[in-house]
Short mmCIF file of C-alpha atoms in Angstrom, two decimals:
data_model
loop_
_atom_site.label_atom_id
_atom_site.label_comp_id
_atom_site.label_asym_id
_atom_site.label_seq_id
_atom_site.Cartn_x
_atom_site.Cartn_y
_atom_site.Cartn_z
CA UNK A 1 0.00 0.00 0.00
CA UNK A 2 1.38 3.70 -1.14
CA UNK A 3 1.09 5.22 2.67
CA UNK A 4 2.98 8.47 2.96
CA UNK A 5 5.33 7.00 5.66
CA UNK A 6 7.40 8.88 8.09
CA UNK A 7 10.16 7.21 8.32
CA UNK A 8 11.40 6.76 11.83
CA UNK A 9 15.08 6.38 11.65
CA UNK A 10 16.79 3.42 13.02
CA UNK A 11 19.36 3.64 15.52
CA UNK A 12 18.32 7.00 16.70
CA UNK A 13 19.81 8.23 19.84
CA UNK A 14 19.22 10.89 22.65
CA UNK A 15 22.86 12.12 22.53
CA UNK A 16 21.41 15.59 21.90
CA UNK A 17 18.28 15.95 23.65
CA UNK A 18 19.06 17.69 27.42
CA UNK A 19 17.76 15.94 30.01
CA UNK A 20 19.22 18.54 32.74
CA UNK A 21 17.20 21.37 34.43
CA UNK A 22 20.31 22.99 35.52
CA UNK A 23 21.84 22.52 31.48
CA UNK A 24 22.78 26.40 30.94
CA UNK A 25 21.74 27.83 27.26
CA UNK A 26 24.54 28.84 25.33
CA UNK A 27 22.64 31.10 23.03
CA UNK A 28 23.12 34.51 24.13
CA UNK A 29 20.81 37.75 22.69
CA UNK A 30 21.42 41.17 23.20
CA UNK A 31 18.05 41.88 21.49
CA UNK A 32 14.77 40.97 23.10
CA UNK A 33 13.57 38.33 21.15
CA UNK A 34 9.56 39.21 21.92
CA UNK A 35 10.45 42.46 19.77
CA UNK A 36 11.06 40.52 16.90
CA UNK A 37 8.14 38.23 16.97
CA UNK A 38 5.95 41.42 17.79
CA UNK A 39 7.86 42.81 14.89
CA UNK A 40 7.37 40.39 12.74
CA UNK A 41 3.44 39.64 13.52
CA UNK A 42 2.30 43.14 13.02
CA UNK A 43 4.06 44.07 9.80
CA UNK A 44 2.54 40.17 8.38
CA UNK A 45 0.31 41.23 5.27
CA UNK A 46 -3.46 40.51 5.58
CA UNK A 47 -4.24 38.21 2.91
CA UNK A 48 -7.86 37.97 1.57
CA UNK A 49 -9.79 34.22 0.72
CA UNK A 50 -9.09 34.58 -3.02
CA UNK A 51 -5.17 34.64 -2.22
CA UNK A 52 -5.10 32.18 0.42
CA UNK A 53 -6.29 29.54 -2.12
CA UNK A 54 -3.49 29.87 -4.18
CA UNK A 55 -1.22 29.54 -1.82
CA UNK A 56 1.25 26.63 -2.03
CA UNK A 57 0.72 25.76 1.72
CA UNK A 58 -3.67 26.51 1.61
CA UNK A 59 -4.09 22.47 2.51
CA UNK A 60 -1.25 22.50 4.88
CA UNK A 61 -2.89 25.65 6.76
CA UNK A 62 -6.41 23.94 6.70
CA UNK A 63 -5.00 20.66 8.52
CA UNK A 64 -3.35 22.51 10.90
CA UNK A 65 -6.84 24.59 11.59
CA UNK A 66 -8.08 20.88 11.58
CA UNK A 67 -6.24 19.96 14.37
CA UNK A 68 -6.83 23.16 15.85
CA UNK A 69 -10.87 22.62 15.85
CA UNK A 70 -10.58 18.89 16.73
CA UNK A 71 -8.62 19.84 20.02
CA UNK A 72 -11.04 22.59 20.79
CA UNK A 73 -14.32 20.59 20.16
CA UNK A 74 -12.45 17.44 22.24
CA UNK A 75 -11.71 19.51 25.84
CA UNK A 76 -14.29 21.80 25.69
CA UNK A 77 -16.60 18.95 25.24
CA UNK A 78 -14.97 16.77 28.54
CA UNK A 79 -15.45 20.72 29.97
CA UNK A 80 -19.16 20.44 29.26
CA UNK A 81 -19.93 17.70 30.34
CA UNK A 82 -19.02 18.56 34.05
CA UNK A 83 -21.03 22.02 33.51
CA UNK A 84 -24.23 21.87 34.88
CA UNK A 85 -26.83 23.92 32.56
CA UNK A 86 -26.33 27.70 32.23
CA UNK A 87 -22.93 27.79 33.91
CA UNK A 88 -20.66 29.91 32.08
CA UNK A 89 -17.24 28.95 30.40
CA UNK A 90 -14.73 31.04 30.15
CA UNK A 91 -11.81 30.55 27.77
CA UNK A 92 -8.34 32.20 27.76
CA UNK A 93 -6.61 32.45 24.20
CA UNK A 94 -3.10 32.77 24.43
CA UNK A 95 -1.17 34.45 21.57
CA UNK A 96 -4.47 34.78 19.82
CA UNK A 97 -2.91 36.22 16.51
CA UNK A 98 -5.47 37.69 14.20
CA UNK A 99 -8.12 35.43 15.95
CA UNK A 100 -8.48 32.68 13.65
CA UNK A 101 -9.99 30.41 16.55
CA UNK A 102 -13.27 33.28 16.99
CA UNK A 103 -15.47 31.11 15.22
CA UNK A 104 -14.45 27.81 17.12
CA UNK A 105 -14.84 29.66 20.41
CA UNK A 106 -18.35 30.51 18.62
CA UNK A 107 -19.14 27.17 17.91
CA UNK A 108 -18.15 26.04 21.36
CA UNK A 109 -20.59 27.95 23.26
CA UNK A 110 -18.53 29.27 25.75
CA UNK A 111 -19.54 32.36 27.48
CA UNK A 112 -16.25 34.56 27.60
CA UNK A 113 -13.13 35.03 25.67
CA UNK A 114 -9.88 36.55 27.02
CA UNK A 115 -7.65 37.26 23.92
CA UNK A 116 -4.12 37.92 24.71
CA UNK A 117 -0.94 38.18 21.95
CA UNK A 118 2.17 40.21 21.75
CA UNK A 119 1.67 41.77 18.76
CA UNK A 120 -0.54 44.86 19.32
CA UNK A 121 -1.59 45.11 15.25
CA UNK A 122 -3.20 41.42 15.79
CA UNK A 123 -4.88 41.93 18.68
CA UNK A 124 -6.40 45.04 17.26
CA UNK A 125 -7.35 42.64 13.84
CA UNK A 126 -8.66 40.29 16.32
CA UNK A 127 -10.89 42.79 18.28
CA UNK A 128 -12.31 44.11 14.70
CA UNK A 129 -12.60 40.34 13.42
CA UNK A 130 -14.88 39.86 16.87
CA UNK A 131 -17.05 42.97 16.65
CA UNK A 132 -17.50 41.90 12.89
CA UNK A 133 -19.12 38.56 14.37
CA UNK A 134 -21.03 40.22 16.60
CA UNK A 135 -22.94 42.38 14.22
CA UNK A 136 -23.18 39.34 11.66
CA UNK A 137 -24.60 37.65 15.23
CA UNK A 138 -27.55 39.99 15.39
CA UNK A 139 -29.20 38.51 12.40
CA UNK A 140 -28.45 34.57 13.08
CA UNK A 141 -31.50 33.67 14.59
CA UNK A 142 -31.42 30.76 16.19
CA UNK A 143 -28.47 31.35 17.76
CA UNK A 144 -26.72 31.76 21.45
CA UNK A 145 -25.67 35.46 21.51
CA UNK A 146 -21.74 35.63 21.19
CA UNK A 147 -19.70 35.21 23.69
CA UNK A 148 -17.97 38.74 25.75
CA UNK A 149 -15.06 39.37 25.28
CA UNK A 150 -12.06 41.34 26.25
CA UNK A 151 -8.29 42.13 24.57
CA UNK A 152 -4.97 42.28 26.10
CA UNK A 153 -2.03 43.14 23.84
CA UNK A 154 1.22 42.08 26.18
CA UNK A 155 4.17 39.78 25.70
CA UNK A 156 2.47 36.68 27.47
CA UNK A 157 6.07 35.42 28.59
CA UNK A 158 6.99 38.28 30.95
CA UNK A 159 3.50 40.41 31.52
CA UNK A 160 1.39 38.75 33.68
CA UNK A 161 -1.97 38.23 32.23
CA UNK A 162 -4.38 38.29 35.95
CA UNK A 163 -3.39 42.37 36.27
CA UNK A 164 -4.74 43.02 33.04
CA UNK A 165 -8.14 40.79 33.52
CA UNK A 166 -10.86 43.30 33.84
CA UNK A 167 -11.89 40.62 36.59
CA UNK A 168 -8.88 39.29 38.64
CA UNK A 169 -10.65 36.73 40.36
CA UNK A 170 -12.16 35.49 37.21
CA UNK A 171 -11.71 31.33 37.35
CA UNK A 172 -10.75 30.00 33.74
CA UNK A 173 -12.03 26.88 32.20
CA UNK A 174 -9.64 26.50 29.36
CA UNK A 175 -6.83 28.06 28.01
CA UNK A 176 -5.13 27.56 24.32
CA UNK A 177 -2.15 28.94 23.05
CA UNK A 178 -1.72 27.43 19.30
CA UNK A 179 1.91 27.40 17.72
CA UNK A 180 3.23 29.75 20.05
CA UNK A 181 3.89 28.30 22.83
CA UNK A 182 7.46 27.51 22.25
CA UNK A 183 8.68 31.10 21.89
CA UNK A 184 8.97 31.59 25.46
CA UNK A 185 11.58 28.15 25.98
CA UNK A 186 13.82 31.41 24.93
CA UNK A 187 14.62 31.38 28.99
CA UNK A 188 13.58 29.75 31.92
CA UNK A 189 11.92 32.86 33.69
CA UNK A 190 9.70 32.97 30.75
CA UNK A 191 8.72 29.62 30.61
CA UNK A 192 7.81 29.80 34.20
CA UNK A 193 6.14 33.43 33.13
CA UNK A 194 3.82 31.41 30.09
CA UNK A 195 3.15 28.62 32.50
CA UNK A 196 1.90 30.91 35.33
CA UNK A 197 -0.47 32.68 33.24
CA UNK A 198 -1.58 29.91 31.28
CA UNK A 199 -2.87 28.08 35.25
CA UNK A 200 -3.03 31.08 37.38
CA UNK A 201 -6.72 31.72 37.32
CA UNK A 202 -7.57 27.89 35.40
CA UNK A 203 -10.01 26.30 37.83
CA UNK A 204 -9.24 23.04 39.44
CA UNK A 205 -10.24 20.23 36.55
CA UNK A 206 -9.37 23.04 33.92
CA UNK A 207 -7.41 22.28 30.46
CA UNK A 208 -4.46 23.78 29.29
CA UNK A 209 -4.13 22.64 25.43
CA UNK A 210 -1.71 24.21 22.59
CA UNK A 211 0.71 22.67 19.76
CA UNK A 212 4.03 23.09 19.45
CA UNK A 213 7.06 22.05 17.08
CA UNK A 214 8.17 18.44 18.41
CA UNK A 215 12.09 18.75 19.66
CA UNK A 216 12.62 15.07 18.67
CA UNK A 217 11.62 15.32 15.85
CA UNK A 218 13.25 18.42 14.58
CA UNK A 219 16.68 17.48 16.50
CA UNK A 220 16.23 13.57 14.33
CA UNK A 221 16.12 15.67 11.12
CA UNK A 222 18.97 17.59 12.22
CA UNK A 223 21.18 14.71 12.80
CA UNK A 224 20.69 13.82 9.35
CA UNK A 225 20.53 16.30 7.39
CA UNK A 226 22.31 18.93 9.28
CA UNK A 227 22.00 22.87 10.61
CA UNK A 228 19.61 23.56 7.69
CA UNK A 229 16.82 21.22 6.37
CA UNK A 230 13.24 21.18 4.61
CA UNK A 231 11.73 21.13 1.46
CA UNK A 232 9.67 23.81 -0.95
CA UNK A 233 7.36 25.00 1.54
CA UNK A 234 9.76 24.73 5.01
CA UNK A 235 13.30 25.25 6.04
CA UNK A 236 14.60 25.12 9.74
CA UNK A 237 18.05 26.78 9.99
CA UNK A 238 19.52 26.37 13.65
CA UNK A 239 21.07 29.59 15.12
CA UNK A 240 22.79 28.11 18.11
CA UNK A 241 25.18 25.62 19.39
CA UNK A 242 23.92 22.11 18.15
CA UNK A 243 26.63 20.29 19.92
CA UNK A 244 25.59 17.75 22.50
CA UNK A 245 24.57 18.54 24.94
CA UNK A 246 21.78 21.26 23.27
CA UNK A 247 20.54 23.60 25.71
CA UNK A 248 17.44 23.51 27.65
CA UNK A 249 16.29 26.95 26.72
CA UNK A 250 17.47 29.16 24.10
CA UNK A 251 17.79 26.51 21.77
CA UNK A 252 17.46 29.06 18.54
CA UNK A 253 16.37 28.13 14.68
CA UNK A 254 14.66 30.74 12.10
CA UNK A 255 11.85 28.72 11.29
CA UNK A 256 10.38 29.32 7.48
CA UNK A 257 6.87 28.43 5.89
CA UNK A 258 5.98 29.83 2.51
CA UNK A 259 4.23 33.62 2.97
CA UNK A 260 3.23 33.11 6.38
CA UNK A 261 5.82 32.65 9.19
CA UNK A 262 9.84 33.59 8.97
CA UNK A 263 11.13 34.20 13.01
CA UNK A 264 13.14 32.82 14.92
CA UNK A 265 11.59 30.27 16.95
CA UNK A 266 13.31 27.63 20.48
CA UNK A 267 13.10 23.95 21.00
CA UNK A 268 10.70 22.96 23.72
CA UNK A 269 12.76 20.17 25.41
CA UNK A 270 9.02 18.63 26.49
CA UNK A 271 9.81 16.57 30.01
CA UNK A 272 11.31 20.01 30.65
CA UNK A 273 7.86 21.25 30.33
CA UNK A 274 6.42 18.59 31.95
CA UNK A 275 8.18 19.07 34.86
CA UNK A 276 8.03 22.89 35.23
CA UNK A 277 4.30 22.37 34.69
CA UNK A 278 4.23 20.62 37.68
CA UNK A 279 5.55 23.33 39.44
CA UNK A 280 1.78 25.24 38.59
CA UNK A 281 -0.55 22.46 39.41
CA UNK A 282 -0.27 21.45 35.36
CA UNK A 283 -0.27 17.63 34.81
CA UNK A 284 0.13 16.16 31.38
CA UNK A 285 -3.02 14.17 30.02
CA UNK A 286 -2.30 13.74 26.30
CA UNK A 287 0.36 14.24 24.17
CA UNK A 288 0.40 13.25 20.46
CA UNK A 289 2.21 13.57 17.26
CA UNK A 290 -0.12 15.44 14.49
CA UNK A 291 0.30 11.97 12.64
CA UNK A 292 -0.83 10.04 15.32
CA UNK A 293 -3.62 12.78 16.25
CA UNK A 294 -4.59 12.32 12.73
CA UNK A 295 -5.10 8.51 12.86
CA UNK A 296 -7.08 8.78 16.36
CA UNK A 297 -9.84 11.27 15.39
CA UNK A 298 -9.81 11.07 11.51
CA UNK A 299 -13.01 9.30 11.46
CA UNK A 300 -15.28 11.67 14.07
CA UNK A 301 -13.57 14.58 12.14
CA UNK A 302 -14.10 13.01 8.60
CA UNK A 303 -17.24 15.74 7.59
CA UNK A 304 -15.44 18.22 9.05
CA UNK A 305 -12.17 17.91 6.92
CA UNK A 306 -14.00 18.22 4.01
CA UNK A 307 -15.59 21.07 4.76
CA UNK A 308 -12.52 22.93 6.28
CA UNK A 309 -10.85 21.66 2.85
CA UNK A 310 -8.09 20.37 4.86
CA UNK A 311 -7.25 17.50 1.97
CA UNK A 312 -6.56 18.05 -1.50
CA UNK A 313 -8.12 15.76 -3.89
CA UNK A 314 -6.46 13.41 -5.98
CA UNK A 315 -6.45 13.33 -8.84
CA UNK A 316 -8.07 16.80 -9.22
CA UNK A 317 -11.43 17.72 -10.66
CA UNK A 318 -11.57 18.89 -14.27
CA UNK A 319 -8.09 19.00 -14.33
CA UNK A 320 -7.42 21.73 -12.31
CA UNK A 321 -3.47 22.09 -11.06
CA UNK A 322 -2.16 20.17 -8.26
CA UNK A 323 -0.47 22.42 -5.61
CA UNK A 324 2.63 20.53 -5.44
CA UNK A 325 5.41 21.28 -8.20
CA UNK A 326 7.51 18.12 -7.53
CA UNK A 327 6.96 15.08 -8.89
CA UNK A 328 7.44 12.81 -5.95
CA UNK A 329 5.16 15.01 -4.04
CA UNK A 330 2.03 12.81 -4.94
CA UNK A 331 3.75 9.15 -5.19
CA UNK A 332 2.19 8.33 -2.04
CA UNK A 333 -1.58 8.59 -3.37
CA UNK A 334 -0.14 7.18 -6.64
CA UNK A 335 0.63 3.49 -5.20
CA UNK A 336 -2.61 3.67 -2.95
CA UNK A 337 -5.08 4.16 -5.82
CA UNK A 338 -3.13 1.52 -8.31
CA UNK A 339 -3.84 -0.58 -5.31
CA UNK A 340 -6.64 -0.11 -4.06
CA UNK A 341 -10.17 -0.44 -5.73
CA UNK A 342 -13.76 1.67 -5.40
CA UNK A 343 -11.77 5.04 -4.66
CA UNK A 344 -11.76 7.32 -7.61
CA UNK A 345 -11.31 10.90 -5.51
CA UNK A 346 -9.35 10.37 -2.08
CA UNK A 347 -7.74 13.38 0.20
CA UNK A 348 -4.44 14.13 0.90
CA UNK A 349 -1.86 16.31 1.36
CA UNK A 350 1.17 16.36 -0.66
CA UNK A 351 4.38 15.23 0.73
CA UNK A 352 6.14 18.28 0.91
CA UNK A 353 2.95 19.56 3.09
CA UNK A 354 2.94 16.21 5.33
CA UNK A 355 6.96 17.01 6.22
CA UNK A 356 6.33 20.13 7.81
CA UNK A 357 3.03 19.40 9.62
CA UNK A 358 4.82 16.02 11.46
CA UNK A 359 7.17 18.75 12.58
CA UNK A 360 3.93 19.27 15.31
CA UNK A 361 2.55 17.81 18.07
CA UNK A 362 -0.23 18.68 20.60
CA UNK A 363 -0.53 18.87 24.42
CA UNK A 364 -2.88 19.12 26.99
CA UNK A 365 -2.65 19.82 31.07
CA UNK A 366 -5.18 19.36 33.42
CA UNK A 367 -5.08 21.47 36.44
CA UNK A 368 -4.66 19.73 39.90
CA UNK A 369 -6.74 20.41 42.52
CA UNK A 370 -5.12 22.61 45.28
CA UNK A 371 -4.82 22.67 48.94
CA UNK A 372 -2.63 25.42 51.10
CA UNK A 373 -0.06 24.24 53.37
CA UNK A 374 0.51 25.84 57.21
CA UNK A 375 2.68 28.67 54.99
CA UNK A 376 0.14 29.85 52.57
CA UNK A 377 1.69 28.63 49.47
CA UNK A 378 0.06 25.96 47.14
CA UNK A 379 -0.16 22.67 47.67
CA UNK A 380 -0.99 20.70 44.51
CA UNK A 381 -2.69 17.09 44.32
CA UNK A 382 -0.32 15.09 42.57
CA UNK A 383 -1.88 12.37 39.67
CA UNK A 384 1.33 11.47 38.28
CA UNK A 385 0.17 7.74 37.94
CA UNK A 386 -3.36 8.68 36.22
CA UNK A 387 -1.13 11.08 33.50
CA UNK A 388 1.41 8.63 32.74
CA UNK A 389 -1.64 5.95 32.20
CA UNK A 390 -3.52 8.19 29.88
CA UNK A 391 -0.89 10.52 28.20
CA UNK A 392 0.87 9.41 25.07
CA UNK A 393 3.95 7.31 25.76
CA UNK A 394 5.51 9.23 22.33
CA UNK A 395 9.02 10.42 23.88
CA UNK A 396 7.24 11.27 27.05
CA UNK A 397 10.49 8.76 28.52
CA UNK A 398 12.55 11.41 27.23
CA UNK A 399 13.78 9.11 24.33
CA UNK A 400 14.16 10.16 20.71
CA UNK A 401 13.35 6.75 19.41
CA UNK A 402 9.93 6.71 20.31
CA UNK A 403 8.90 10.00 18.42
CA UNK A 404 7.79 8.95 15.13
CA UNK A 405 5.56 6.65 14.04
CA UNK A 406 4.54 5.51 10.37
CA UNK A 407 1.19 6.72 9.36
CA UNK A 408 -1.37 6.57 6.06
CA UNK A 409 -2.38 10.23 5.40
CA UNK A 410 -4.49 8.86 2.26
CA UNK A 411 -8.23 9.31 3.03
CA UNK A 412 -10.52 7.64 0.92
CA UNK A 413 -13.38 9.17 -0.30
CA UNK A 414 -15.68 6.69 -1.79
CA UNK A 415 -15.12 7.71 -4.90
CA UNK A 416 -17.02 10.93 -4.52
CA UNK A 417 -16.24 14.66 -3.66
CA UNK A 418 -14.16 14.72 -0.02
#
């Protein structure tokens, strides 16, 4: 069978993944590095519908919104269900960009949006994008009114978030911070900044849910193909030290995808995470590759992929151009249809495409319940056991070998129209 395969590369060591808390970064900035990513996010060109289809990465971008709106739909749904009726749910959206998730938060029901990102030209995009769904809300009938909502424009790994609430003591149900996270593994204090915002006000039984570049896996293609790897659409170009043993935080690489992100970007070394999670009454309950994400919810998420777009058909109707300009882009598909039978139109992404989205994975904390010891600090219930039964095993060990896993992107679709 003609799967698209990522291949998981024998012999694979650990050599260069830190395992050290006390491992010292040795990339130094004199520049903030939050000034560039601000930089970078509000100069980013607004680009319409009609030129975001002819973009080389349009599938790529819809799988990753995919993912996005699976993840949402999945906690907010375990959220729900211990909601009795009327009670409000409040969501905090970290590094909320433009506001591209608005319409899942929509969708969700929830009652109240925090929106919080570094760049001050998003956030303002994001607050027009909202009051723009709010008028369009006025003539939906049928529908819950949208939710409230307020907008914070701060650097989210050294402002805390609680002294800009317009209500401090406001309890959180879920918070989401969506391929950002990993710009604050610049430095420990603002890991520990990110990490206290994202559970500060999250009640007890609250998620904490993002994606993030997977270290493994972008470490593995570093050891074989070097400081500077990807394809037509991606290229990862390490700005830092790469010699064992890599650093724990500042762990620097530009980080390219075609018209949409070029910034400089840090490895998240995750049982680093993990264990400064901890530290906030965070403990991991999932953790999966984007492949492996793929293969778990593919079939509850099958109407939804075709209506996001988030495959492109193969072969294409009326002969319209494939996105992919290298011939061993569609192979994959190729082998599956010659060997397959009753599939005339499948889904997929091209190969160049599938590279740089199992570059991702995505997470999710639960908050502990707390208790306060004789010296008023935080005491957190510990359910170490329950997480390491139900989180992915995927290098949660710490080991590089278990990262990758071979998957079959092609989706049939009964020989109709995805």
């Amino acid at each position: 069978m003609g799967d698209l395969v990522a291949k998981t590369g024998e012999g694979s060591n650990n050599s260069s993944v830190p395992s050290d808390l006390s491992t010292k970064a040795r990339c130094s900035e004199v520049q903030s590095h939050g000034s560039v990513v601000a930089t970078h996010y509000n100069t980013l060109e607004e680009r319409g519908l009609a030129e975001r289809c002819k973009s080389r990465i349009f599938y790529l971008r819809n799988f990753n919104n995919w993912i996005k709106s699976m993840m949402i739909n999945e906690y907010l749904s375990k959220i729900w269900q211990g909601k009795s009726h009327g009670a409000p749910v409040r969501v905090l959206d970290m590094c909320c960009g433009k506001g591209g998730d608005l319409l899942k938060w929509r969708r969700g029901n929830i009652t109240h949006l925090v929106c919080a990102d570094i760049a001050e030209v998003s956030v303002e995009q994001c607050q027009a994008r909202y009051n723009d769904l709010q008028n369009r809300s006025r003539n939906d009938r049928g529908f819950a009114p949208v939710f409230t909502a307020e907008f914070i424009s701060a650097d989210c790994t050294k402002v805390r978030l609680r002294d800009r609430y317009k209500d401090p003591t406001m309890e959180l149900d879920l918070v989401s911070c969506q391929f950002s996270f990993h710009y604050c593994f610049e430095s420990l204090p603002q890991a520990e900044s990110m990490l206290c915002n994202a559970a500060e006000c999250l009640r007890p039984g609250g998620y904490f849910i993002g994606t993030i570049p997977d270290a493994y896996e972008v470490m593995k293609r570093h050891q074989t193909e070097g400081d500077s790897f990807g394809n037509e659409i991606y290229k990862v170009e390490f700005q830092c030290d790469t010699k064992p043993p890599v650093p724990l935080f500042g762990a620097k690489y530009s980080f390219h995808l075609e018209g949409v992100v070029d910034c400089p970007e840090f490895l998240v070394h995750f049982p680093t995470l993990v264990k400064l999670a901890k530290k906030y009454g965070l403990q991991l309950v999932a953790k999966e590759r984007f492949d492996s994400y793929y293969e778990r919810v593919k079939e509850e998420g099958r109407s939804l992929l075709g209506k996001m777009q988030a495959l492109e058909t193969y072969p294409p109707f009326h002969e319209a151009p494939l996105l992919g300009h290298v011939p061993e882009d569609y192979e994959h598909v190729q082998q599956y249809m010659q060997k397959s039978t009753g599939h005339r139109k499948v889904g997929t992404l091209s190969k160049s495409e599938w590279e740089a989205a199992s570059l991702y994975l995505m997470f999710a904390f639960q908050k502990d319940n707390t208790r306060w010891k004789a010296e008023e600090r935080p005491e957190f219930e510990d359910r170490s056991e329950t997480t390491r039964k139900r989180a992915s095993e995927d290098g949660n060990d710490g080991s590089v070998s278990k990262c990758l896993k071979s998957t079959d992107l092609t989706v049939g679709a009964g020989g109709e129209t995805l």
